[in-house]
Short mmCIF file of C-alpha atoms in Angstrom, two decimals:
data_model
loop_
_atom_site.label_atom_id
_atom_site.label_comp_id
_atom_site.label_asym_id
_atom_site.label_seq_id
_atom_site.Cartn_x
_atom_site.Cartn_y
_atom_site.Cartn_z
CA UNK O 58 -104.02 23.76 -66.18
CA UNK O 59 -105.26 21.57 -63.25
CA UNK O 60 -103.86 21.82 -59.63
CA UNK O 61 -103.93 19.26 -57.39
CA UNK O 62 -102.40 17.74 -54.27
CA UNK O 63 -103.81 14.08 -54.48
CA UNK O 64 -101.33 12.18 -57.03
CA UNK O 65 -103.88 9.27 -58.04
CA UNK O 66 -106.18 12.50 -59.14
CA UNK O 67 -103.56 14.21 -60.95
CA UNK O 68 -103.14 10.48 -62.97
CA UNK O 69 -106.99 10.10 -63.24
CA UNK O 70 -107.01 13.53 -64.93
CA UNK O 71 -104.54 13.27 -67.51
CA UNK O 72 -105.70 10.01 -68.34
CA UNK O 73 -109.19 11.03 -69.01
CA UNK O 74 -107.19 13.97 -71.10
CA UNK O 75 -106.00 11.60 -73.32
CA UNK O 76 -109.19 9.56 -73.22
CA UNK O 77 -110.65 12.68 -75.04
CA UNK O 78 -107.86 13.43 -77.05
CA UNK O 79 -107.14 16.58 -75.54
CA UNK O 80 -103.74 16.31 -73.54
CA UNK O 81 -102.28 18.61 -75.81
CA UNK O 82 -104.30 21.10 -74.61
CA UNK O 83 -104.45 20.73 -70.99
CA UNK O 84 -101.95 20.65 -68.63
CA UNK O 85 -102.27 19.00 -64.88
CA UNK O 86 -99.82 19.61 -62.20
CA UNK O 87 -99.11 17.82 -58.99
CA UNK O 88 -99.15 20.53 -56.16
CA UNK O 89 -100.54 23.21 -54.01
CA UNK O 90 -103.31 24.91 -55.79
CA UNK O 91 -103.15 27.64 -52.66
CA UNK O 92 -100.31 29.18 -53.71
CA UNK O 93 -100.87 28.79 -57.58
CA UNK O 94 -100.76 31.55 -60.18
CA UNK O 95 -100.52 31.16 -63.98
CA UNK O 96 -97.15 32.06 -65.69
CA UNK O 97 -98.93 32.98 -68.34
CA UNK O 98 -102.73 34.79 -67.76
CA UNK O 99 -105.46 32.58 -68.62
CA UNK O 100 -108.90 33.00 -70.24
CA UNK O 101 -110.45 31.36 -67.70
CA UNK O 102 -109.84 30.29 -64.12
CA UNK O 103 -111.57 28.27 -61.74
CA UNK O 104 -111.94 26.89 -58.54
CA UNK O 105 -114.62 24.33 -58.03
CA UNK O 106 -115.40 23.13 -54.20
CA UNK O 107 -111.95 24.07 -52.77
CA UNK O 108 -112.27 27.58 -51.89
CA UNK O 109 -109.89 26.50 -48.68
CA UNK O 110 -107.24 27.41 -51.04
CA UNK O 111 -107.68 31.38 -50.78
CA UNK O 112 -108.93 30.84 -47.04
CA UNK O 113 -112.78 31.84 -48.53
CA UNK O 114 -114.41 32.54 -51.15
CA UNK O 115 -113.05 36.20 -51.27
CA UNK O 116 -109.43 34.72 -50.57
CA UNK O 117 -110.08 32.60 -53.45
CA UNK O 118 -111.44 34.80 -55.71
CA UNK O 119 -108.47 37.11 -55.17
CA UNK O 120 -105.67 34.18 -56.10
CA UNK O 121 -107.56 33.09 -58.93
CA UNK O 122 -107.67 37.01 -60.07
CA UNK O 123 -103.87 36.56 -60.49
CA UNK O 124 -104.10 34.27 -63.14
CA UNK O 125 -106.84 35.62 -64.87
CA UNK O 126 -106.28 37.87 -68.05
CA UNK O 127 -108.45 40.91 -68.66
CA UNK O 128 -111.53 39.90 -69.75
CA UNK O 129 -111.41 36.56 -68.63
CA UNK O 130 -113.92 34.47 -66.54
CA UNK O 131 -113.62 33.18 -63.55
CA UNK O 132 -115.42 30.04 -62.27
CA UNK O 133 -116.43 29.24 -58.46
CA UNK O 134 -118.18 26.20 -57.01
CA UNK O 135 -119.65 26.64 -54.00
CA UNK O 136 -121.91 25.29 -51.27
CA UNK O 137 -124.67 27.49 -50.29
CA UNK O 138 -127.41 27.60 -48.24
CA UNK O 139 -131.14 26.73 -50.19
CA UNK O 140 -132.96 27.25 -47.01
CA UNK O 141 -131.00 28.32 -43.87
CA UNK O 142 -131.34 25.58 -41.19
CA UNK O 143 -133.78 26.81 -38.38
CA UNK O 144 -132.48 24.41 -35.20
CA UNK O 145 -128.90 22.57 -34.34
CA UNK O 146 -129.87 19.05 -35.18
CA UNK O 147 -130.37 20.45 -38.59
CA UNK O 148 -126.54 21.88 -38.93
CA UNK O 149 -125.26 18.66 -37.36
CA UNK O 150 -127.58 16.52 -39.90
CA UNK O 151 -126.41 18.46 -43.02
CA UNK O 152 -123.36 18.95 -44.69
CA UNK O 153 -121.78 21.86 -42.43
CA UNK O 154 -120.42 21.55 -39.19
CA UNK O 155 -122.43 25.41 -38.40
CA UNK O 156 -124.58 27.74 -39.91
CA UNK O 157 -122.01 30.17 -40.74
CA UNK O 158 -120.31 27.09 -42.62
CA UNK O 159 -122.28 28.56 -45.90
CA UNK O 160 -124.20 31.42 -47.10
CA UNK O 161 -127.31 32.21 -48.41
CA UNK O 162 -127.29 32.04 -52.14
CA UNK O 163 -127.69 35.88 -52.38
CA UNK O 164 -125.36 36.65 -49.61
CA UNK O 165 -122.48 34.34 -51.85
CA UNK O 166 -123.69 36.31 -54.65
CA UNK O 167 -122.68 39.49 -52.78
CA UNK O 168 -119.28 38.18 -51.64
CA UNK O 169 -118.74 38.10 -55.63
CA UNK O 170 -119.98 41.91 -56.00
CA UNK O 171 -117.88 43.29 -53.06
CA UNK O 172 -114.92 41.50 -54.62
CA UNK O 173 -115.63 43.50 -57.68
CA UNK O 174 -116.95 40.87 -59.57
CA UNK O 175 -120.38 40.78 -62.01
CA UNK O 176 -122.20 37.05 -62.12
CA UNK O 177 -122.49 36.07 -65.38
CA UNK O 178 -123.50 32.88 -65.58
CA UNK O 179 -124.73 30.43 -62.28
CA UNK O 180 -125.61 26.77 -62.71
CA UNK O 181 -127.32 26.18 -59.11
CA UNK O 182 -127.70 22.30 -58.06
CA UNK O 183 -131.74 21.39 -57.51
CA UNK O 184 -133.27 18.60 -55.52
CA UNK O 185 -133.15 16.19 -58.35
CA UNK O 186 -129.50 17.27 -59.03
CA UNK O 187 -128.43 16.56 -55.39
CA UNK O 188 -130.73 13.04 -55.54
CA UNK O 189 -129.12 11.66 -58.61
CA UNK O 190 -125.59 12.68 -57.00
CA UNK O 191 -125.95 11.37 -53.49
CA UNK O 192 -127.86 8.16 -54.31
CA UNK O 193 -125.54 7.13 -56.78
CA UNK O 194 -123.16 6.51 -53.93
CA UNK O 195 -125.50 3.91 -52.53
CA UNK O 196 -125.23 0.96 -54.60
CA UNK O 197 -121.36 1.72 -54.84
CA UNK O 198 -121.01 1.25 -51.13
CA UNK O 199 -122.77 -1.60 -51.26
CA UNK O 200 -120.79 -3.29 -53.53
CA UNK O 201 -117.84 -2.22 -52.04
CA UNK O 202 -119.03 -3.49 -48.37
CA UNK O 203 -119.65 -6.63 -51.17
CA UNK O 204 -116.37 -7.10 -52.16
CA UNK O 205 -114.54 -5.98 -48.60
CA UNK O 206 -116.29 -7.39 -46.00
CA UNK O 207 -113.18 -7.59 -43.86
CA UNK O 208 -111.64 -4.24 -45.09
CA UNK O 209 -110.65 -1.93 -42.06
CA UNK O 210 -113.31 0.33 -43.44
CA UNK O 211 -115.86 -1.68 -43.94
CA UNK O 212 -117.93 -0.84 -40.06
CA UNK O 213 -117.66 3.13 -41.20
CA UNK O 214 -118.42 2.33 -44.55
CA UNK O 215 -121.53 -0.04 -43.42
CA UNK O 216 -122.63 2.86 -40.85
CA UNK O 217 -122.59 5.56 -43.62
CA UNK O 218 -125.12 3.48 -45.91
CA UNK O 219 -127.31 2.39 -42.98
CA UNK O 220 -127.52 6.38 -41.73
CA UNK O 221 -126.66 8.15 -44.90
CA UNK O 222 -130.24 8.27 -46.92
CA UNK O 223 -132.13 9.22 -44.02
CA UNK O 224 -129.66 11.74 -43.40
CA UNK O 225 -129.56 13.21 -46.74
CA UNK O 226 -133.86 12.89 -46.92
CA UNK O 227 -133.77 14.70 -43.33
CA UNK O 228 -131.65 17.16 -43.58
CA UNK O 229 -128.90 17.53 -46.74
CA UNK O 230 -131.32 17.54 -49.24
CA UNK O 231 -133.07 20.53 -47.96
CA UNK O 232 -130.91 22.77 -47.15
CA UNK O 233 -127.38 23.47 -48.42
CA UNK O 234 -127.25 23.73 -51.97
CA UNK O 235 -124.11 23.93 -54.69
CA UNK O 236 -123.94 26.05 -57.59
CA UNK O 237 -120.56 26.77 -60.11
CA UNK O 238 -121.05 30.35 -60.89
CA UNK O 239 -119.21 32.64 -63.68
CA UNK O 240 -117.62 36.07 -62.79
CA UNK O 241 -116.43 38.45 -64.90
CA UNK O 242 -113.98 42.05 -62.73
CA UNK O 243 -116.28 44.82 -63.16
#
């Protein structure tokens, strides 16, 4: 089952579901994946780069427990810090607003420990990872700008891609980091 708040995402979903042939199998509901549990306890239960919905990654961890039958696996995305930014302009540059924004891979890793959780499994983002992700936006703003030169968007839009790939060389490619890693309750 897939929680979500944004209605064209909950569409995009189950259309790719039955793209693959596989809506029979999952289920994706329109709603508030903060206060979700599972009727039913699942195998596996995730929460990739939303951990606002438990307030944290601890917050999380403990609603997605709820849902989660014995045995089970639980999956969490989450930004980290690669190398912990030494100076301001370096916060500011990068994807976080302050240091404390992220952790340091092994500090995240020992959020999941105190919360009485084993890592299992971790598929950490590298450089080439976050190049192939962030430059592939590039050429899609372009075209956009392209197509909507007179869009209400387009000056923001235009500003991102003349800022954006220094930015990301500066600073975002550096330092934070994103991993999905697999928990299993101690």
């Amino acid at each position: 089952m897939g929680v979500d708040l944004d209605p064209p995402f909950v569409a995009a979903a189950r259309a790719r579901a039955r793209e693959l042939r596989v809506s029979h199998a999952v289920e994706f509901v329109e709603g508030d994946a903060s206060g979700h549990v599972s009727p039913e306890p699942v195998d596996l239960a995730s929460c990739c780069g939303a951990t606002w919905i438990g307030g944290g990654v601890t917050g999380t961890v403990r609603l997605l427990e709820r849902s989660l039958r014995p045995g089970g696996i639980m999956l969490i995305g989450e930004p980290y810090w690669r190398r912990v930014p030494e100076d301001d302009a370096a916060v500011a540059g990068g994807a976080a607003s302050s240091r404390e924004d992220f952790l340091p891979l092994w500090d995240l890793v020992g959020v999941f420990r105190e919360a009485g959780y084993d890592p299992v499994e971790m598929v950490p983002s590298d450089q080439d990872d976050w190049d192939r992700y962030v430059a592939a936006h590039w050429p899609s703003m372009r075209r956009w700008l392209d197509a909507h030169p007179d869009d209400e968007l387009a000056a923001r839009v235009r500003h991102e891609l003349d800022t954006g790939p220094e930015r990301y060389l500066r600073y975002q490619r550096e330092y934070p980091g994103w991993g999905v890693f697999a928990l299993m309750r101690r």
